[in-house]
Amino acid sequence: MVKHKLPRYVHAYNDRHGKQRIYFRKPGAPRVALPGPLFSEGFWIAYHKVQEGLPVATPQIGSGKNKAGTIGALIADYYASPMFTALNPSTQQTYRNQLERFRLKHGDKRVAMIQPKHIDMILGEEAAKSPPLASNLRKRLGTLMQCAVKWDYRPDNPMLIASKVKYKTPGIRTWTDNDIKKYRAYWAEGTPERSAFEILLYTGLRRSDAVRLGRQHIQDGHIVISTKKSGEVVQLHIPIHEDFAAFLDTLPKDRLQLIATKRGTARSNDAFGNFIIDAARRAALPAKSSAHGIRKAACRMLAEAGCTALEIMSITGHRDIKEIERYCRAANQKKLAVEGINKLKGKK
């Protein structure tokens, strides 16, 4: 059974009678009881209501059911479909958070009555508060409306002509060569911070895959690990660089986990992300230096070494070639600029 991390401010336990008790406990605010079971439809509706400061009524029999043809019913059907159940648990929780906020406001509206102008107004209101969140909501609504057509909720897809949410974002910061040098100078070999960094840099894995990495994944000079992205499972065979092999030999031989706490226990995905952020801060690296930034640095270094986009993707497990092509274009631009200036040397 997959264990889900509890949402923020949620506490759950079984009382002496074995009944599950769930509470929303935000510091400085009164405790609010939430309906169970955890991660059920009724739980998410109540959770997002209390986050919005709305009262949560004691659920009555049948109150968790959605009226046929409504947004609430469509979302419930989506949760039960392979399109949702095949996602990673962490992705499922992220999508639920986005969709339940939408259902809280529009769940009782009929799917067949939604027009592109309604979508534009909803996204416009969200974009005024947060363009990135509005963009994510548009993606979720795009999936819902595809399902609505497929499942006969409506004959057409209003998202095809609804406006897009345009915004510019700097993205996740890529670690520079100077960042890597400073980090290694601060964190000595043998420290958990240094070990975690080297594993991220030499494998290019996402942090959710890196925290699972163990000695069982070291096979015939390769890191062999299965990774899941967008419902697709891909097995990676990452050749172990000679410097990385020397590093792996320094790790404790009495434990299976490669990334572990000082006690030797595995780190969770979220805790590991915060661990890297804190380690980078203590090494005086720029703000927003994250674990994903190390993954991006690995892609950058591979591109600068002359690797093709497909070669990089076979190492990192990326599924979108456009993302990797950006690293290759940047590396080629840098190389061509140097070659161009070198041609000018000795000429007036």
GROMACS .gro file of C-alpha atoms in nm:
model
  348
    1MET     CA    1   0.000   0.000   0.000
    2VAL     CA    2   0.133   0.343  -0.099
    3LYS     CA    3   0.161   0.583   0.194
    4HIS     CA    4   0.044   0.937   0.128
    5LYS     CA    5   0.187   1.234   0.310
    6LEU     CA    6  -0.079   1.413   0.511
    7PRO     CA    7  -0.184   1.754   0.376
    8ARG     CA    8  -0.065   2.061   0.561
    9TYR     CA    9  -0.217   2.112   0.909
   10VAL     CA   10  -0.394   1.774   0.898
   11HIS     CA   11  -0.351   1.534   1.190
   12ALA     CA   12  -0.502   1.184   1.194
   13TYR     CA   13  -0.508   0.894   1.437
   14ASN     CA   14  -0.721   0.598   1.543
   15ASP     CA   15  -0.896   0.632   1.880
   16ARG     CA   16  -0.923   0.352   2.137
   17HIS     CA   17  -1.224   0.213   1.953
   18GLY     CA   18  -1.028   0.195   1.628
   19LYS     CA   19  -1.221   0.481   1.467
   20GLN     CA   20  -1.021   0.720   1.253
   21ARG     CA   21  -1.014   1.079   1.378
   22ILE     CA   22  -0.904   1.358   1.141
   23TYR     CA   23  -0.847   1.720   1.240
   24PHE     CA   24  -0.735   2.041   1.072
   25ARG     CA   25  -0.509   2.212   1.328
   26LYS     CA   26  -0.356   2.541   1.216
   27PRO     CA   27  -0.146   2.722   1.478
   28GLY     CA   28  -0.345   2.998   1.642
   29ALA     CA   29  -0.678   2.869   1.511
   30PRO     CA   30  -0.935   2.633   1.664
   31ARG     CA   31  -0.923   2.266   1.577
   32VAL     CA   32  -1.172   2.154   1.310
   33ALA     CA   33  -1.289   1.794   1.267
   34LEU     CA   34  -1.281   1.664   0.909
   35PRO     CA   35  -1.483   1.373   0.766
   36GLY     CA   36  -1.307   1.051   0.675
   37PRO     CA   37  -1.169   0.842   0.537
   38LEU     CA   38  -0.847   1.021   0.455
   39PHE     CA   39  -0.811   1.133   0.090
   40SER     CA   40  -1.175   1.052   0.017
   41GLU     CA   41  -1.390   1.291  -0.183
   42GLY     CA   42  -1.567   1.417   0.131
   43PHE     CA   43  -1.236   1.472   0.308
   44TRP     CA   44  -1.094   1.689   0.026
   45ILE     CA   45  -1.409   1.900   0.000
   46ALA     CA   46  -1.404   1.971   0.374
   47TYR     CA   47  -1.027   2.028   0.377
   48HIS     CA   48  -1.043   2.299   0.113
   49LYS     CA   49  -1.347   2.457   0.276
   50VAL     CA   50  -1.168   2.499   0.607
   51GLN     CA   51  -0.863   2.638   0.422
   52GLU     CA   52  -1.092   2.901   0.271
   53GLY     CA   53  -1.230   2.984   0.616
   54LEU     CA   54  -1.570   2.834   0.537
   55PRO     CA   55  -1.767   2.629   0.790
   56VAL     CA   56  -1.753   2.252   0.764
   57ALA     CA   57  -2.086   2.090   0.846
   58THR     CA   58  -2.112   1.741   0.988
   59PRO     CA   59  -2.159   1.519   0.683
   60GLN     CA   60  -2.501   1.360   0.637
   61ILE     CA   61  -2.577   1.033   0.465
   62GLY     CA   62  -2.550   1.081   0.091
   63SER     CA   63  -2.405   1.434   0.120
   64GLY     CA   64  -2.082   1.325  -0.045
   65LYS     CA   65  -2.262   1.226  -0.365
   66ASN     CA   66  -2.252   1.458  -0.664
   67LYS     CA   67  -2.546   1.534  -0.887
   68ALA     CA   68  -2.524   1.373  -1.229
   69GLY     CA   69  -2.378   1.594  -1.500
   70THR     CA   70  -2.210   1.840  -1.264
   71ILE     CA   71  -1.846   1.944  -1.232
   72GLY     CA   72  -1.834   1.757  -0.901
   73ALA     CA   73  -1.947   1.434  -1.067
   74LEU     CA   74  -1.695   1.478  -1.352
   75ILE     CA   75  -1.409   1.528  -1.107
   76ALA     CA   76  -1.516   1.219  -0.911
   77ASP     CA   77  -1.520   1.014  -1.233
   78TYR     CA   78  -1.176   1.147  -1.322
   79TYR     CA   79  -1.035   1.038  -0.985
   80ALA     CA   80  -1.157   0.685  -1.057
   81SER     CA   81  -1.014   0.673  -1.411
   82PRO     CA   82  -0.674   0.531  -1.519
   83MET     CA   83  -0.575   0.883  -1.626
   84PHE     CA   84  -0.557   0.971  -1.256
   85THR     CA   85  -0.485   0.643  -1.077
   86ALA     CA   86  -0.173   0.580  -1.291
   87LEU     CA   87  -0.011   0.903  -1.168
   88ASN     CA   88   0.248   0.913  -0.892
   89PRO     CA   89   0.094   0.963  -0.544
   90SER     CA   90   0.263   1.301  -0.508
   91THR     CA   91   0.123   1.411  -0.847
   92GLN     CA   92  -0.222   1.285  -0.752
   93GLN     CA   93  -0.216   1.497  -0.437
   94THR     CA   94  -0.106   1.806  -0.632
   95TYR     CA   95  -0.385   1.759  -0.887
   96ARG     CA   96  -0.641   1.699  -0.612
   97ASN     CA   97  -0.543   2.023  -0.440
   98GLN     CA   98  -0.598   2.214  -0.763
   99LEU     CA   99  -0.924   2.043  -0.859
  100GLU     CA  100  -1.081   2.054  -0.514
  101ARG     CA  101  -1.035   2.430  -0.495
  102PHE     CA  102  -1.215   2.450  -0.829
  103ARG     CA  103  -1.491   2.212  -0.717
  104LEU     CA  104  -1.543   2.416  -0.401
  105LYS     CA  105  -1.655   2.712  -0.615
  106HIS     CA  106  -1.806   2.542  -0.921
  107GLY     CA  107  -1.879   2.180  -0.829
  108ASP     CA  108  -2.259   2.212  -0.853
  109LYS     CA  109  -2.255   2.365  -1.203
  110ARG     CA  110  -2.352   2.155  -1.502
  111VAL     CA  111  -2.069   2.056  -1.735
  112ALA     CA  112  -2.285   2.087  -2.046
  113MET     CA  113  -2.358   2.454  -1.973
  114ILE     CA  114  -1.993   2.568  -1.951
  115GLN     CA  115  -1.890   2.798  -2.236
  116PRO     CA  116  -1.541   2.926  -2.334
  117LYS     CA  117  -1.630   3.270  -2.194
  118HIS     CA  118  -1.696   3.111  -1.855
  119ILE     CA  119  -1.352   2.946  -1.865
  120ASP     CA  120  -1.193   3.280  -1.962
  121MET     CA  121  -1.360   3.456  -1.669
  122ILE     CA  122  -1.259   3.188  -1.419
  123LEU     CA  123  -0.898   3.180  -1.537
  124GLY     CA  124  -0.886   3.560  -1.554
  125GLU     CA  125  -0.992   3.582  -1.191
  126GLU     CA  126  -0.728   3.324  -1.090
  127ALA     CA  127  -0.456   3.489  -1.303
  128ALA     CA  128  -0.515   3.820  -1.126
  129LYS     CA  129  -0.407   3.647  -0.804
  130SER     CA  130  -0.146   3.405  -0.937
  131PRO     CA  131  -0.069   3.346  -1.308
  132PRO     CA  132   0.121   3.019  -1.244
  133LEU     CA  133  -0.172   2.874  -1.045
  134ALA     CA  134  -0.412   2.986  -1.318
  135SER     CA  135  -0.196   2.816  -1.579
  136ASN     CA  136  -0.194   2.492  -1.379
  137LEU     CA  137  -0.571   2.510  -1.336
  138ARG     CA  138  -0.610   2.547  -1.712
  139LYS     CA  139  -0.414   2.224  -1.762
  140ARG     CA  140  -0.640   2.040  -1.517
  141LEU     CA  141  -0.953   2.178  -1.683
  142GLY     CA  142  -0.816   2.074  -2.021
  143THR     CA  143  -0.793   1.715  -1.898
  144LEU     CA  144  -1.140   1.730  -1.740
  145MET     CA  145  -1.303   1.860  -2.058
  146GLN     CA  146  -1.136   1.590  -2.266
  147CYS     CA  147  -1.291   1.338  -2.029
  148ALA     CA  148  -1.625   1.520  -2.046
  149VAL     CA  149  -1.642   1.469  -2.424
  150LYS     CA  150  -1.526   1.108  -2.399
  151TRP     CA  151  -1.777   1.026  -2.123
  152ASP     CA  152  -2.075   1.203  -2.288
  153TYR     CA  153  -2.104   1.490  -2.042
  154ARG     CA  154  -2.104   1.727  -2.341
  155PRO     CA  155  -2.045   1.705  -2.720
  156ASP     CA  156  -1.760   1.958  -2.750
  157ASN     CA  157  -1.450   2.075  -2.564
  158PRO     CA  158  -1.466   2.445  -2.464
  159MET     CA  159  -1.097   2.445  -2.371
  160LEU     CA  160  -0.998   2.429  -2.739
  161ILE     CA  161  -1.086   2.796  -2.789
  162ALA     CA  162  -1.057   2.925  -2.430
  163SER     CA  163  -0.778   3.178  -2.382
  164LYS     CA  164  -0.436   3.068  -2.260
  165VAL     CA  165  -0.275   3.210  -1.949
  166LYS     CA  166   0.039   3.391  -2.057
  167TYR     CA  167   0.310   3.473  -1.807
  168LYS     CA  168   0.686   3.467  -1.783
  169THR     CA  169   0.866   3.278  -1.513
  170PRO     CA  170   1.239   3.255  -1.445
  171GLY     CA  171   1.200   2.883  -1.380
  172ILE     CA  172   1.407   2.679  -1.139
  173ARG     CA  173   1.760   2.810  -1.103
  174THR     CA  174   2.033   2.596  -1.262
  175TRP     CA  175   2.347   2.552  -1.052
  176THR     CA  176   2.657   2.710  -1.208
  177ASP     CA  177   3.011   2.575  -1.208
  178ASN     CA  178   3.094   2.828  -0.938
  179ASP     CA  179   2.801   2.704  -0.727
  180ILE     CA  180   2.932   2.349  -0.755
  181LYS     CA  181   3.283   2.458  -0.658
  182LYS     CA  182   3.160   2.653  -0.354
  183TYR     CA  183   2.934   2.371  -0.239
  184ARG     CA  184   3.212   2.113  -0.258
  185ALA     CA  185   3.452   2.347  -0.077
  186TYR     CA  186   3.205   2.390   0.210
  187TRP     CA  187   3.080   2.033   0.246
  188ALA     CA  188   3.365   1.789   0.292
  189GLU     CA  189   3.363   1.437   0.149
  190GLY     CA  190   3.185   1.198   0.379
  191THR     CA  191   2.918   1.440   0.493
  192PRO     CA  192   2.556   1.354   0.407
  193GLU     CA  193   2.522   1.689   0.231
  194ARG     CA  194   2.816   1.617   0.002
  195SER     CA  195   2.707   1.260  -0.066
  196ALA     CA  196   2.356   1.366  -0.164
  197PHE     CA  197   2.493   1.633  -0.397
  198GLU     CA  198   2.731   1.398  -0.579
  199ILE     CA  199   2.455   1.144  -0.635
  200LEU     CA  200   2.223   1.408  -0.779
  201LEU     CA  201   2.491   1.553  -1.007
  202TYR     CA  202   2.634   1.227  -1.144
  203THR     CA  203   2.296   1.058  -1.202
  204GLY     CA  204   2.079   1.356  -1.304
  205LEU     CA  205   1.787   1.184  -1.127
  206ARG     CA  206   1.484   1.362  -0.991
  207ARG     CA  207   1.489   1.385  -0.613
  208SER     CA  208   1.195   1.141  -0.583
  209ASP     CA  209   1.406   0.878  -0.763
  210ALA     CA  210   1.734   0.975  -0.595
  211VAL     CA  211   1.597   0.910  -0.245
  212ARG     CA  212   1.509   0.554  -0.352
  213LEU     CA  213   1.857   0.483  -0.482
  214GLY     CA  214   2.032   0.192  -0.311
  215ARG     CA  215   2.316  -0.053  -0.366
  216GLN     CA  216   2.070  -0.290  -0.535
  217HIS     CA  217   2.056  -0.038  -0.822
  218ILE     CA  218   2.431  -0.064  -0.890
  219GLN     CA  219   2.465  -0.333  -1.159
  220ASP     CA  220   2.763  -0.400  -1.388
  221GLY     CA  221   2.897  -0.046  -1.380
  222HIS     CA  222   2.552   0.113  -1.424
  223ILE     CA  223   2.282   0.268  -1.211
  224VAL     CA  224   1.974   0.068  -1.311
  225ILE     CA  225   1.651   0.217  -1.179
  226SER     CA  226   1.289   0.246  -1.293
  227THR     CA  227   1.136   0.591  -1.297
  228LYS     CA  228   0.775   0.692  -1.349
  229LYS     CA  229   0.676   1.007  -1.537
  230SER     CA  230   0.325   1.096  -1.657
  231GLY     CA  231   0.206   0.742  -1.591
  232GLU     CA  232   0.484   0.585  -1.800
  233VAL     CA  233   0.747   0.365  -1.635
  234VAL     CA  234   1.095   0.383  -1.789
  235GLN     CA  235   1.399   0.185  -1.681
  236LEU     CA  236   1.719   0.388  -1.687
  237HIS     CA  237   2.069   0.245  -1.733
  238ILE     CA  238   2.307   0.524  -1.630
  239PRO     CA  239   2.678   0.443  -1.681
  240ILE     CA  240   2.879   0.518  -1.369
  241HIS     CA  241   3.148   0.782  -1.432
  242GLU     CA  242   3.491   0.685  -1.297
  243ASP     CA  243   3.487   0.977  -1.051
  244PHE     CA  244   3.141   0.872  -0.935
  245ALA     CA  245   3.262   0.514  -0.892
  246ALA     CA  246   3.543   0.637  -0.666
  247PHE     CA  247   3.288   0.835  -0.465
  248LEU     CA  248   3.055   0.534  -0.427
  249ASP     CA  249   3.342   0.333  -0.281
  250THR     CA  250   3.364   0.583   0.005
  251LEU     CA  251   3.003   0.533   0.116
  252PRO     CA  252   2.927   0.303   0.412
  253LYS     CA  253   2.906  -0.060   0.304
  254ASP     CA  254   2.678  -0.163   0.590
  255ARG     CA  255   2.364   0.005   0.459
  256LEU     CA  256   2.155  -0.037   0.145
  257GLN     CA  257   2.034   0.323   0.109
  258LEU     CA  258   2.275   0.562  -0.065
  259ILE     CA  259   2.102   0.882   0.049
  260ALA     CA  260   2.025   0.851   0.418
  261THR     CA  261   2.005   1.041   0.743
  262LYS     CA  262   2.285   1.026   1.000
  263ARG     CA  263   2.094   0.736   1.154
  264GLY     CA  264   2.105   0.551   0.823
  265THR     CA  265   1.734   0.579   0.751
  266ALA     CA  266   1.587   0.684   0.416
  267ARG     CA  267   1.485   1.046   0.354
  268SER     CA  268   1.141   1.137   0.228
  269ASN     CA  269   1.104   1.328  -0.099
  270ASP     CA  270   0.995   1.659   0.060
  271ALA     CA  271   1.240   1.636   0.350
  272PHE     CA  272   1.522   1.571   0.106
  273GLY     CA  273   1.431   1.878  -0.098
  274ASN     CA  274   1.446   2.096   0.212
  275PHE     CA  275   1.770   1.927   0.315
  276ILE     CA  276   1.943   2.031  -0.009
  277ILE     CA  277   1.801   2.386   0.006
  278ASP     CA  278   1.934   2.428   0.360
  279ALA     CA  279   2.274   2.280   0.270
  280ALA     CA  280   2.304   2.521  -0.025
  281ARG     CA  281   2.208   2.816   0.195
  282ARG     CA  282   2.472   2.724   0.452
  283ALA     CA  283   2.730   2.701   0.172
  284ALA     CA  284   2.640   3.064   0.082
  285LEU     CA  285   2.492   2.975  -0.257
  286PRO     CA  286   2.234   3.209  -0.415
  287ALA     CA  287   1.873   3.184  -0.304
  288LYS     CA  288   1.653   2.918  -0.466
  289SER     CA  289   1.940   2.671  -0.511
  290SER     CA  290   1.747   2.345  -0.505
  291ALA     CA  291   1.783   1.975  -0.576
  292HIS     CA  292   1.612   2.020  -0.911
  293GLY     CA  293   1.868   2.289  -0.994
  294ILE     CA  294   2.140   2.022  -0.958
  295ARG     CA  295   1.950   1.799  -1.202
  296LYS     CA  296   1.942   2.093  -1.445
  297ALA     CA  297   2.316   2.144  -1.390
  298ALA     CA  298   2.374   1.780  -1.486
  299CYS     CA  299   2.183   1.840  -1.812
  300ARG     CA  300   2.380   2.157  -1.878
  301MET     CA  301   2.715   1.985  -1.824
  302LEU     CA  302   2.619   1.697  -2.052
  303ALA     CA  303   2.515   1.943  -2.323
  304GLU     CA  304   2.839   2.139  -2.287
  305ALA     CA  305   3.030   1.812  -2.319
  306GLY     CA  306   2.873   1.770  -2.664
  307CYS     CA  307   2.595   1.523  -2.583
  308THR     CA  308   2.288   1.519  -2.806
  309ALA     CA  309   1.940   1.576  -2.669
  310LEU     CA  310   1.856   1.205  -2.701
  311GLU     CA  311   2.175   1.105  -2.520
  312ILE     CA  312   2.092   1.338  -2.232
  313MET     CA  313   1.733   1.210  -2.216
  314SER     CA  314   1.854   0.850  -2.196
  315ILE     CA  315   2.050   0.943  -1.884
  316THR     CA  316   1.806   1.172  -1.704
  317GLY     CA  317   1.478   1.009  -1.804
  318HIS     CA  318   1.325   1.327  -1.947
  319ARG     CA  319   1.027   1.268  -2.178
  320ASP     CA  320   1.007   1.618  -2.333
  321ILE     CA  321   1.282   1.669  -2.588
  322LYS     CA  322   1.206   2.042  -2.613
  323GLU     CA  323   1.326   2.094  -2.257
  324ILE     CA  324   1.658   1.922  -2.327
  325GLU     CA  325   1.705   2.099  -2.660
  326ARG     CA  326   1.724   2.428  -2.469
  327TYR     CA  327   2.036   2.306  -2.291
  328CYS     CA  328   2.186   2.195  -2.622
  329ARG     CA  329   2.113   2.527  -2.792
  330ALA     CA  330   2.267   2.719  -2.502
  331ALA     CA  331   2.579   2.499  -2.511
  332ASN     CA  332   2.611   2.535  -2.889
  333GLN     CA  333   2.568   2.911  -2.867
  334LYS     CA  334   2.847   2.930  -2.612
  335LYS     CA  335   3.073   2.708  -2.823
  336LEU     CA  336   3.003   2.896  -3.146
  337ALA     CA  337   3.062   3.232  -2.977
  338VAL     CA  338   3.406   3.119  -2.860
  339GLU     CA  339   3.491   2.981  -3.205
  340GLY     CA  340   3.375   3.304  -3.367
  341ILE     CA  341   3.593   3.525  -3.148
  342ASN     CA  342   3.891   3.290  -3.198
  343LYS     CA  343   3.860   3.342  -3.573
  344LEU     CA  344   3.898   3.716  -3.517
  345LYS     CA  345   4.223   3.678  -3.326
  346GLY     CA  346   4.509   3.831  -3.517
  347LYS     CA  347   4.275   4.022  -3.744
  348LYS     CA  348   4.198   4.394  -3.731
   0.00000   0.00000   0.00000
